[in-house]
N, CA, C and O atoms as a GROMACS GRO file, in nm:
protein
  484
    1UNK      N    1  12.957  11.590  14.842
    1UNK     CA    2  12.829  11.594  14.802
    1UNK      C    3  12.772  11.727  14.756
    1UNK      O    4  12.691  11.717  14.665
    2UNK      N    5  12.794  11.836  14.794
    2UNK     CA    6  12.734  11.975  14.769
    2UNK      C    7  12.783  11.979  14.630
    2UNK      O    8  12.696  11.998  14.545
    3UNK      N    9  12.901  11.965  14.590
    3UNK     CA   10  12.975  11.993  14.465
    3UNK      C   11  12.901  11.896  14.374
    3UNK      O   12  12.905  11.941  14.259
    4UNK      N   13  12.844  11.799  14.378
    4UNK     CA   14  12.797  11.700  14.299
    4UNK      C   15  12.647  11.740  14.257
    4UNK      O   16  12.598  11.727  14.145
    5UNK      N   17  12.581  11.796  14.378
    5UNK     CA   18  12.447  11.856  14.338
    5UNK      C   19  12.452  11.993  14.260
    5UNK      O   20  12.358  12.024  14.186
    6UNK      N   21  12.557  12.074  14.275
    6UNK     CA   22  12.566  12.174  14.210
    6UNK      C   23  12.596  12.172  14.052
    6UNK      O   24  12.552  12.256  13.974
    7UNK      N   25  12.675  12.065  14.017
    7UNK     CA   26  12.705  12.014  13.881
    7UNK      C   27  12.581  11.971  13.827
    7UNK      O   28  12.551  12.005  13.713
    8UNK      N   29  12.496  11.892  13.904
    8UNK     CA   30  12.353  11.850  13.843
    8UNK      C   31  12.287  11.956  13.806
    8UNK      O   32  12.221  11.946  13.703
    9UNK      N   33  12.286  12.083  13.878
    9UNK     CA   34  12.182  12.182  13.855
    9UNK      C   35  12.247  12.266  13.729
    9UNK      O   36  12.181  12.312  13.636
   10UNK      N   37  12.397  12.277  13.745
   10UNK     CA   38  12.447  12.328  13.605
   10UNK      C   39  12.386  12.269  13.464
   10UNK      O   40  12.340  12.335  13.371
   11UNK      N   41  12.399  12.123  13.474
   11UNK     CA   42  12.379  12.050  13.373
   11UNK      C   43  12.216  12.052  13.322
   11UNK      O   44  12.172  12.048  13.207
   12UNK      N   45  12.139  12.059  13.456
   12UNK     CA   46  11.991  12.077  13.431
   12UNK      C   47  11.967  12.217  13.366
   12UNK      O   48  11.894  12.224  13.268
   13UNK      N   49  12.026  12.331  13.419
   13UNK     CA   50  12.027  12.465  13.361
   13UNK      C   51  12.055  12.450  13.222
   13UNK      O   52  11.974  12.483  13.136
   14UNK      N   53  12.174  12.399  13.195
   14UNK     CA   54  12.225  12.400  13.028
   14UNK      C   55  12.093  12.338  12.950
   14UNK      O   56  12.045  12.398  12.854
   15UNK      N   57  12.038  12.214  12.996
   15UNK     CA   58  11.932  12.156  12.926
   15UNK      C   59  11.814  12.225  12.876
   15UNK      O   60  11.758  12.212  12.768
   16UNK      N   61  11.777  12.326  13.007
   16UNK     CA   62  11.666  12.378  12.985
   16UNK      C   63  11.671  12.507  12.927
   16UNK      O   64  11.572  12.575  12.900
   17UNK      N   65  11.802  12.543  12.906
   17UNK     CA   66  11.831  12.681  12.823
   17UNK      C   67  11.865  12.651  12.670
   17UNK      O   68  11.888  12.732  12.580
   18UNK      N   69  11.862  12.503  12.667
   18UNK     CA   70  11.923  12.469  12.497
   18UNK      C   71  11.840  12.520  12.398
   18UNK      O   72  11.719  12.528  12.422
   19UNK      N   73  11.889  12.558  12.282
   19UNK     CA   74  11.804  12.566  12.158
   19UNK      C   75  11.728  12.452  12.135
   19UNK      O   76  11.608  12.462  12.105
   20UNK      N   77  11.783  12.350  12.145
   20UNK     CA   78  11.701  12.219  12.116
   20UNK      C   79  11.590  12.206  12.169
   20UNK      O   80  11.490  12.199  12.098
   21UNK      N   81  11.581  12.199  12.319
   21UNK     CA   82  11.465  12.178  12.395
   21UNK      C   83  11.370  12.295  12.384
   21UNK      O   84  11.250  12.270  12.395
   22UNK      N   85  11.409  12.420  12.362
   22UNK     CA   86  11.341  12.546  12.333
   22UNK      C   87  11.246  12.486  12.189
   22UNK      O   88  11.125  12.506  12.179
   23UNK      N   89  11.305  12.432  12.116
   23UNK     CA   90  11.234  12.415  11.989
   23UNK      C   91  11.108  12.306  11.986
   23UNK      O   92  11.002  12.306  11.924
   24UNK      N   93  11.174  12.196  12.096
   24UNK     CA   94  11.066  12.084  12.126
   24UNK      C   95  10.978  12.157  12.212
   24UNK      O   96  10.866  12.107  12.211
   25UNK      N   97  10.988  12.251  12.284
   25UNK     CA   98  10.864  12.313  12.365
   25UNK      C   99  10.782  12.407  12.293
   25UNK      O  100  10.694  12.473  12.349
   26UNK      N  101  10.814  12.414  12.149
   26UNK     CA  102  10.747  12.530  12.092
   26UNK      C  103  10.619  12.455  12.017
   26UNK      O  104  10.628  12.348  11.955
   27UNK      N  105  10.504  12.528  12.035
   27UNK     CA  106  10.385  12.468  11.973
   27UNK      C  107  10.382  12.513  11.820
   27UNK      O  108  10.355  12.628  11.787
   28UNK      N  109  10.407  12.430  11.745
   28UNK     CA  110  10.412  12.471  11.603
   28UNK      C  111  10.261  12.460  11.555
   28UNK      O  112  10.230  12.550  11.478
   29UNK      N  113  10.180  12.387  11.578
   29UNK     CA  114  10.051  12.387  11.564
   29UNK      C  115   9.957  12.393  11.686
   29UNK      O  116   9.953  12.300  11.766
   30UNK      N  117   9.876  12.514  11.699
   30UNK     CA  118   9.783  12.531  11.795
   30UNK      C  119   9.658  12.490  11.723
   30UNK      O  120   9.630  12.532  11.611
   31UNK      N  121   9.586  12.408  11.788
   31UNK     CA  122   9.460  12.341  11.713
   31UNK      C  123   9.320  12.374  11.818
   31UNK      O  124   9.329  12.385  11.941
   32UNK      N  125   9.219  12.384  11.756
   32UNK     CA  126   9.102  12.390  11.836
   32UNK      C  127   8.980  12.351  11.738
   32UNK      O  128   8.986  12.366  11.615
   33UNK      N  129   8.880  12.306  11.800
   33UNK     CA  130   8.764  12.262  11.733
   33UNK      C  131   8.638  12.304  11.813
   33UNK      O  132   8.630  12.279  11.933
   34UNK      N  133   8.541  12.369  11.744
   34UNK     CA  134   8.410  12.402  11.792
   34UNK      C  135   8.288  12.386  11.702
   34UNK      O  136   8.211  12.475  11.666
   35UNK      N  137   8.285  12.236  11.667
   35UNK     CA  138   8.212  12.213  11.542
   35UNK      C  139   8.041  12.236  11.596
   35UNK      O  140   7.988  12.179  11.691
   36UNK      N  141   7.987  12.320  11.517
   36UNK     CA  142   7.856  12.372  11.545
   36UNK      C  143   7.801  12.425  11.426
   36UNK      O  144   7.866  12.504  11.357
   37UNK      N  145   7.681  12.386  11.394
   37UNK     CA  146   7.644  12.430  11.257
   37UNK      C  147   7.601  12.605  11.270
   37UNK      O  148   7.565  12.667  11.170
   38UNK      N  149   7.610  12.668  11.404
   38UNK     CA  150   7.597  12.797  11.422
   38UNK      C  151   7.738  12.866  11.420
   38UNK      O  152   7.741  12.989  11.428
   39UNK      N  153   7.835  12.806  11.412
   39UNK     CA  154   7.978  12.866  11.376
   39UNK      C  155   8.014  12.828  11.247
   39UNK      O  156   8.065  12.717  11.229
   40UNK      N  157   7.993  12.914  11.142
   40UNK     CA  158   8.016  12.872  10.992
   40UNK      C  159   8.192  12.879  10.994
   40UNK      O  160   8.246  12.799  10.918
   41UNK      N  161   8.275  12.962  11.069
   41UNK     CA  162   8.408  12.972  11.058
   41UNK      C  163   8.467  13.021  11.192
   41UNK      O  164   8.400  13.093  11.266
   42UNK      N  165   8.578  12.986  11.222
   42UNK     CA  166   8.653  13.046  11.328
   42UNK      C  167   8.786  13.049  11.324
   42UNK      O  168   8.839  12.953  11.268
   43UNK      N  169   8.874  13.156  11.381
   43UNK     CA  170   8.980  13.182  11.367
   43UNK      C  171   9.069  13.212  11.495
   43UNK      O  172   9.016  13.291  11.572
   44UNK      N  173   9.185  13.168  11.531
   44UNK     CA  174   9.246  13.209  11.656
   44UNK      C  175   9.402  13.238  11.604
   44UNK      O  176   9.440  13.192  11.496
   45UNK      N  177   9.482  13.311  11.681
   45UNK     CA  178   9.640  13.344  11.653
   45UNK      C  179   9.693  13.214  11.705
   45UNK      O  180   9.644  13.156  11.802
   46UNK      N  181   9.814  13.166  11.623
   46UNK     CA  182   9.908  13.059  11.689
   46UNK      C  183   9.964  13.102  11.807
   46UNK      O  184   9.971  13.222  11.835
   47UNK      N  185  10.015  12.996  11.892
   47UNK     CA  186  10.055  13.066  12.042
   47UNK      C  187  10.219  13.073  12.036
   47UNK      O  188  10.288  13.099  12.134
   48UNK      N  189  10.272  13.044  11.900
   48UNK     CA  190  10.421  13.080  11.883
   48UNK      C  191  10.421  13.164  11.758
   48UNK      O  192  10.336  13.163  11.670
   49UNK      N  193  10.534  13.241  11.765
   49UNK     CA  194  10.561  13.319  11.665
   49UNK      C  195  10.589  13.264  11.514
   49UNK      O  196  10.558  13.332  11.416
   50UNK      N  197  10.639  13.157  11.505
   50UNK     CA  198  10.647  13.085  11.393
   50UNK      C  199  10.528  12.967  11.336
   50UNK      O  200  10.521  12.914  11.225
   51UNK      N  201  10.449  12.952  11.442
   51UNK     CA  202  10.355  12.869  11.434
   51UNK      C  203  10.232  12.900  11.356
   51UNK      O  204  10.226  13.007  11.297
   52UNK      N  205  10.137  12.814  11.351
   52UNK     CA  206  10.000  12.823  11.302
   52UNK      C  207   9.901  12.794  11.375
   52UNK      O  208   9.917  12.702  11.456
   53UNK      N  209   9.781  12.857  11.367
   53UNK     CA  210   9.667  12.845  11.437
   53UNK      C  211   9.561  12.769  11.353
   53UNK      O  212   9.523  12.831  11.253
   54UNK      N  213   9.513  12.658  11.371
   54UNK     CA  214   9.451  12.572  11.305
   54UNK      C  215   9.308  12.558  11.365
   54UNK      O  216   9.300  12.514  11.480
   55UNK      N  217   9.202  12.590  11.299
   55UNK     CA  218   9.069  12.556  11.353
   55UNK      C  219   8.998  12.467  11.258
   55UNK      O  220   8.992  12.489  11.137
   56UNK      N  221   8.937  12.348  11.327
   56UNK     CA  222   8.867  12.250  11.248
   56UNK      C  223   8.734  12.236  11.302
   56UNK      O  224   8.711  12.241  11.422
   57UNK      N  225   8.645  12.218  11.210
   57UNK     CA  226   8.497  12.176  11.246
   57UNK      C  227   8.455  12.067  11.180
   57UNK      O  228   8.437  12.075  11.059
   58UNK      N  229   8.435  11.966  11.238
   58UNK     CA  230   8.385  11.829  11.140
   58UNK      C  231   8.257  11.826  11.175
   58UNK      O  232   8.217  11.805  11.290
   59UNK      N  233   8.169  11.854  11.055
   59UNK     CA  234   8.029  11.850  11.062
   59UNK      C  235   7.970  11.760  10.974
   59UNK      O  236   8.033  11.726  10.874
   60UNK      N  237   7.835  11.706  11.002
   60UNK     CA  238   7.777  11.583  10.936
   60UNK      C  239   7.801  11.576  10.767
   60UNK      O  240   7.813  11.470  10.705
   61UNK      N  241   7.804  11.709  10.709
   61UNK     CA  242   7.811  11.709  10.559
   61UNK      C  243   7.920  11.805  10.506
   61UNK      O  244   7.922  11.838  10.387
   62UNK      N  245   8.011  11.850  10.598
   62UNK     CA  246   8.128  11.908  10.578
   62UNK      C  247   8.233  11.924  10.654
   62UNK      O  248   8.219  11.876  10.766
   63UNK      N  249   8.341  11.978  10.631
   63UNK     CA  250   8.456  12.031  10.721
   63UNK      C  251   8.504  12.151  10.711
   63UNK      O  252   8.550  12.190  10.604
   64UNK      N  253   8.501  12.232  10.823
   64UNK     CA  254   8.549  12.357  10.810
   64UNK      C  255   8.698  12.378  10.858
   64UNK      O  256   8.717  12.354  10.978
   65UNK      N  257   8.807  12.417  10.785
   65UNK     CA  258   8.949  12.444  10.824
   65UNK      C  259   8.965  12.577  10.831
   65UNK      O  260   8.897  12.636  10.746
   66UNK      N  261   9.022  12.639  10.893
   66UNK     CA  262   9.095  12.794  10.895
   66UNK      C  263   9.248  12.769  10.938
   66UNK      O  264   9.278  12.687  11.025
   67UNK      N  265   9.330  12.837  10.879
   67UNK     CA  266   9.460  12.841  10.914
   67UNK      C  267   9.524  12.973  10.948
   67UNK      O  268   9.501  13.054  10.858
   68UNK      N  269   9.586  13.017  11.034
   68UNK     CA  270   9.630  13.157  11.058
   68UNK      C  271   9.785  13.150  11.108
   68UNK      O  272   9.835  13.053  11.167
   69UNK      N  273   9.843  13.255  11.079
   69UNK     CA  274   9.984  13.272  11.102
   69UNK      C  275   9.998  13.405  11.147
   69UNK      O  276   9.907  13.486  11.126
   70UNK      N  277  10.123  13.443  11.219
   70UNK     CA  278  10.153  13.568  11.259
   70UNK      C  279  10.214  13.644  11.146
   70UNK      O  280  10.200  13.766  11.153
   71UNK      N  281  10.281  13.596  11.039
   71UNK     CA  282  10.326  13.678  10.941
   71UNK      C  283  10.373  13.623  10.804
   71UNK      O  284  10.391  13.698  10.708
   72UNK      N  285  10.391  13.493  10.799
   72UNK     CA  286  10.404  13.415  10.673
   72UNK      C  287  10.266  13.366  10.621
   72UNK      O  288  10.223  13.263  10.672
   73UNK      N  289  10.216  13.407  10.558
   73UNK     CA  290  10.081  13.396  10.491
   73UNK      C  291  10.085  13.288  10.399
   73UNK      O  292   9.995  13.206  10.385
   74UNK      N  293  10.201  13.292  10.330
   74UNK     CA  294  10.209  13.192  10.222
   74UNK      C  295  10.241  13.057  10.282
   74UNK      O  296  10.189  12.960  10.227
   75UNK      N  297  10.331  13.036  10.403
   75UNK     CA  298  10.303  12.918  10.479
   75UNK      C  299  10.176  12.861  10.549
   75UNK      O  300  10.156  12.741  10.570
   76UNK      N  301  10.097  12.957  10.580
   76UNK     CA  302   9.937  12.916  10.628
   76UNK      C  303   9.872  12.875  10.495
   76UNK      O  304   9.796  12.778  10.502
   77UNK      N  305   9.888  12.932  10.377
   77UNK     CA  306   9.812  12.888  10.282
   77UNK      C  307   9.864  12.771  10.220
   77UNK      O  308   9.778  12.704  10.162
   78UNK      N  309   9.986  12.725  10.216
   78UNK     CA  310  10.020  12.622  10.159
   78UNK      C  311  10.007  12.503  10.258
   78UNK      O  312  10.024  12.392  10.207
   79UNK      N  313   9.975  12.508  10.408
   79UNK     CA  314   9.923  12.412  10.476
   79UNK      C  315   9.789  12.397  10.469
   79UNK      O  316   9.747  12.282  10.481
   80UNK      N  317   9.703  12.493  10.452
   80UNK     CA  318   9.536  12.481  10.401
   80UNK      C  319   9.521  12.420  10.303
   80UNK      O  320   9.427  12.341  10.293
   81UNK      N  321   9.625  12.442  10.189
   81UNK     CA  322   9.616  12.373  10.082
   81UNK      C  323   9.671  12.231  10.065
   81UNK      O  324   9.646  12.165   9.964
   82UNK      N  325   9.736  12.191  10.153
   82UNK     CA  326   9.790  12.062  10.186
   82UNK      C  327   9.693  11.973  10.258
   82UNK      O  328   9.676  11.856  10.225
   83UNK      N  329   9.626  12.035  10.364
   83UNK     CA  330   9.492  11.991  10.421
   83UNK      C  331   9.397  11.955  10.344
   83UNK      O  332   9.346  11.844  10.362
   84UNK      N  333   9.348  12.044  10.238
   84UNK     CA  334   9.233  12.019  10.157
   84UNK      C  335   9.282  11.926  10.062
   84UNK      O  336   9.201  11.844  10.019
   85UNK      N  337   9.391  11.924  10.025
   85UNK     CA  338   9.413  11.798   9.932
   85UNK      C  339   9.426  11.678   9.987
   85UNK      O  340   9.417  11.587   9.905
   86UNK      N  341   9.447  11.641  10.116
   86UNK     CA  342   9.458  11.523  10.186
   86UNK      C  343   9.319  11.479  10.238
   86UNK      O  344   9.293  11.360  10.250
   87UNK      N  345   9.231  11.574  10.268
   87UNK     CA  346   9.102  11.551  10.294
   87UNK      C  347   9.019  11.511  10.187
   87UNK      O  348   8.940  11.418  10.207
   88UNK      N  349   9.025  11.570  10.069
   88UNK     CA  350   8.970  11.534   9.952
   88UNK      C  351   9.025  11.383   9.906
   88UNK      O  352   8.947  11.300   9.860
   89UNK      N  353   9.157  11.357   9.922
   89UNK     CA  354   9.216  11.230   9.902
   89UNK      C  355   9.130  11.113  10.007
   89UNK      O  356   9.067  11.014   9.969
   90UNK      N  357   9.147  11.151  10.123
   90UNK     CA  358   9.064  11.078  10.221
   90UNK      C  359   8.910  11.049  10.208
   90UNK      O  360   8.862  10.944  10.250
   91UNK      N  361   8.843  11.140  10.153
   91UNK     CA  362   8.697  11.125  10.105
   91UNK      C  363   8.702  11.048  10.007
   91UNK      O  364   8.624  10.954  10.021
   92UNK      N  365   8.776  11.044   9.884
   92UNK     CA  366   8.785  10.961   9.785
   92UNK      C  367   8.789  10.804   9.819
   92UNK      O  368   8.726  10.711   9.770
   93UNK      N  369   8.881  10.808   9.916
   93UNK     CA  370   8.915  10.668   9.966
   93UNK      C  371   8.801  10.602  10.039
   93UNK      O  372   8.767  10.485  10.017
   94UNK      N  373   8.745  10.678  10.122
   94UNK     CA  374   8.618  10.643  10.195
   94UNK      C  375   8.509  10.614  10.099
   94UNK      O  376   8.442  10.512  10.112
   95UNK      N  377   8.490  10.693  10.010
   95UNK     CA  378   8.369  10.679   9.898
   95UNK      C  379   8.416  10.528   9.822
   95UNK      O  380   8.341  10.436   9.789
   96UNK      N  381   8.542  10.536   9.808
   96UNK     CA  382   8.560  10.391   9.716
   96UNK      C  383   8.556  10.272   9.809
   96UNK      O  384   8.518  10.166   9.760
   97UNK      N  385   8.585  10.275   9.921
   97UNK     CA  386   8.603  10.168  10.026
   97UNK      C  387   8.462  10.127  10.052
   97UNK      O  388   8.441  10.008  10.074
   98UNK      N  389   8.353  10.220  10.051
   98UNK     CA  390   8.220  10.197  10.110
   98UNK      C  391   8.165  10.136   9.994
   98UNK      O  392   8.060  10.079  10.024
   99UNK      N  393   8.196  10.125   9.868
   99UNK     CA  394   8.142  10.064   9.756
   99UNK      C  395   8.206   9.932   9.713
   99UNK      O  396   8.185   9.885   9.602
  100UNK      N  397   8.289   9.870   9.807
  100UNK     CA  398   8.331   9.742   9.792
  100UNK      C  399   8.211   9.631   9.750
  100UNK      O  400   8.097   9.654   9.788
  101UNK      N  401   8.230   9.545   9.693
  101UNK     CA  402   8.147   9.411   9.662
  101UNK      C  403   8.221   9.311   9.721
  101UNK      O  404   8.313   9.268   9.652
  102UNK      N  405   8.207   9.259   9.838
  102UNK     CA  406   8.292   9.154   9.888
  102UNK      C  407   8.218   9.025   9.915
  102UNK      O  408   8.101   9.044   9.945
  103UNK      N  409   8.252   8.912   9.913
  103UNK     CA  410   8.187   8.780   9.926
  103UNK      C  411   8.131   8.778  10.043
  103UNK      O  412   8.165   8.857  10.131
  104UNK      N  413   8.046   8.696  10.059
  104UNK     CA  414   7.994   8.668  10.217
  104UNK      C  415   8.105   8.618  10.326
  104UNK      O  416   8.218   8.583  10.291
  105UNK      N  417   8.066   8.620  10.453
  105UNK     CA  418   8.138   8.596  10.557
  105UNK      C  419   8.118   8.436  10.600
  105UNK      O  420   8.015   8.380  10.561
  106UNK      N  421   8.198   8.373  10.666
  106UNK     CA  422   8.178   8.269  10.702
  106UNK      C  423   8.234   8.232  10.855
  106UNK      O  424   8.333   8.293  10.895
  107UNK      N  425   8.181   8.145  10.930
  107UNK     CA  426   8.218   8.131  11.064
  107UNK      C  427   8.370   8.059  11.058
  107UNK      O  428   8.397   7.965  10.984
  108UNK      N  429   8.440   8.107  11.130
  108UNK     CA  430   8.589   8.018  11.171
  108UNK      C  431   8.560   7.944  11.270
  108UNK      O  432   8.455   7.958  11.332
  109UNK      N  433   8.655   7.848  11.302
  109UNK     CA  434   8.642   7.740  11.410
  109UNK      C  435   8.617   7.804  11.535
  109UNK      O  436   8.594   7.730  11.630
  110UNK      N  437   8.618   7.923  11.554
  110UNK     CA  438   8.616   7.971  11.712
  110UNK      C  439   8.458   8.061  11.718
  110UNK      O  440   8.423   8.136  11.808
  111UNK      N  441   8.392   8.031  11.612
  111UNK     CA  442   8.254   8.104  11.596
  111UNK      C  443   8.237   8.242  11.562
  111UNK      O  444   8.133   8.307  11.568
  112UNK      N  445   8.358   8.283  11.525
  112UNK     CA  446   8.348   8.431  11.455
  112UNK      C  447   8.347   8.451  11.320
  112UNK      O  448   8.419   8.382  11.248
  113UNK      N  449   8.271   8.540  11.274
  113UNK     CA  450   8.247   8.585  11.139
  113UNK      C  451   8.406   8.636  11.075
  113UNK      O  452   8.480   8.724  11.119
  114UNK      N  453   8.424   8.553  10.968
  114UNK     CA  454   8.563   8.592  10.916
  114UNK      C  455   8.507   8.624  10.764
  114UNK      O  456   8.421   8.554  10.710
  115UNK      N  457   8.565   8.733  10.706
  115UNK     CA  458   8.535   8.757  10.558
  115UNK      C  459   8.643   8.684  10.478
  115UNK      O  460   8.761   8.694  10.511
  116UNK      N  461   8.606   8.614  10.378
  116UNK     CA  462   8.697   8.567  10.279
  116UNK      C  463   8.684   8.612  10.131
  116UNK      O  464   8.600   8.693  10.092
  117UNK      N  465   8.770   8.554  10.059
  117UNK     CA  466   8.754   8.601   9.921
  117UNK      C  467   8.804   8.727   9.892
  117UNK      O  468   8.870   8.783   9.980
  118UNK      N  469   8.783   8.790   9.768
  118UNK     CA  470   8.838   8.901   9.739
  118UNK      C  471   8.736   8.999   9.722
  118UNK      O  472   8.625   8.960   9.684
  119UNK      N  473   8.761   9.139   9.748
  119UNK     CA  474   8.660   9.256   9.716
  119UNK      C  475   8.699   9.301   9.572
  119UNK      O  476   8.811   9.292   9.521
  120UNK      N  477   8.593   9.348   9.523
  120UNK     CA  478   8.593   9.428   9.384
  120UNK      C  479   8.542   9.585   9.414
  120UNK      O  480   8.444   9.622   9.478
  121UNK      N  481   8.640   9.658   9.350
  121UNK     CA  482   8.600   9.791   9.340
  121UNK      C  483   8.485   9.826   9.221
  121UNK      O  484   8.445   9.941   9.205
   0.00000   0.00000   0.00000
């Protein structure tokens, strides 16, 4: 019984010391949000050497995003650029979606309103 327990501890030790688990435990993105009109921007260091620190503040009229890194500024810049492009794409989609001209709704047989017909852009 004791030998069996020892083998389990050896196996567990190997798992917890493995590079694969170390990679899974690394916080690549450290994020925080302090959305407030008094805070125009905010930054903090990433929690891992290869990671990124990402601040985001979602305000009624705008979104603030700040990205920091320990050394690879090009990677932080590329990440910030990708976030910006995707937020613009999302804003365009929402704007397009809110301008839909859809036909009226009608009740289904369960008394719930269901939209029917096509929506035009």
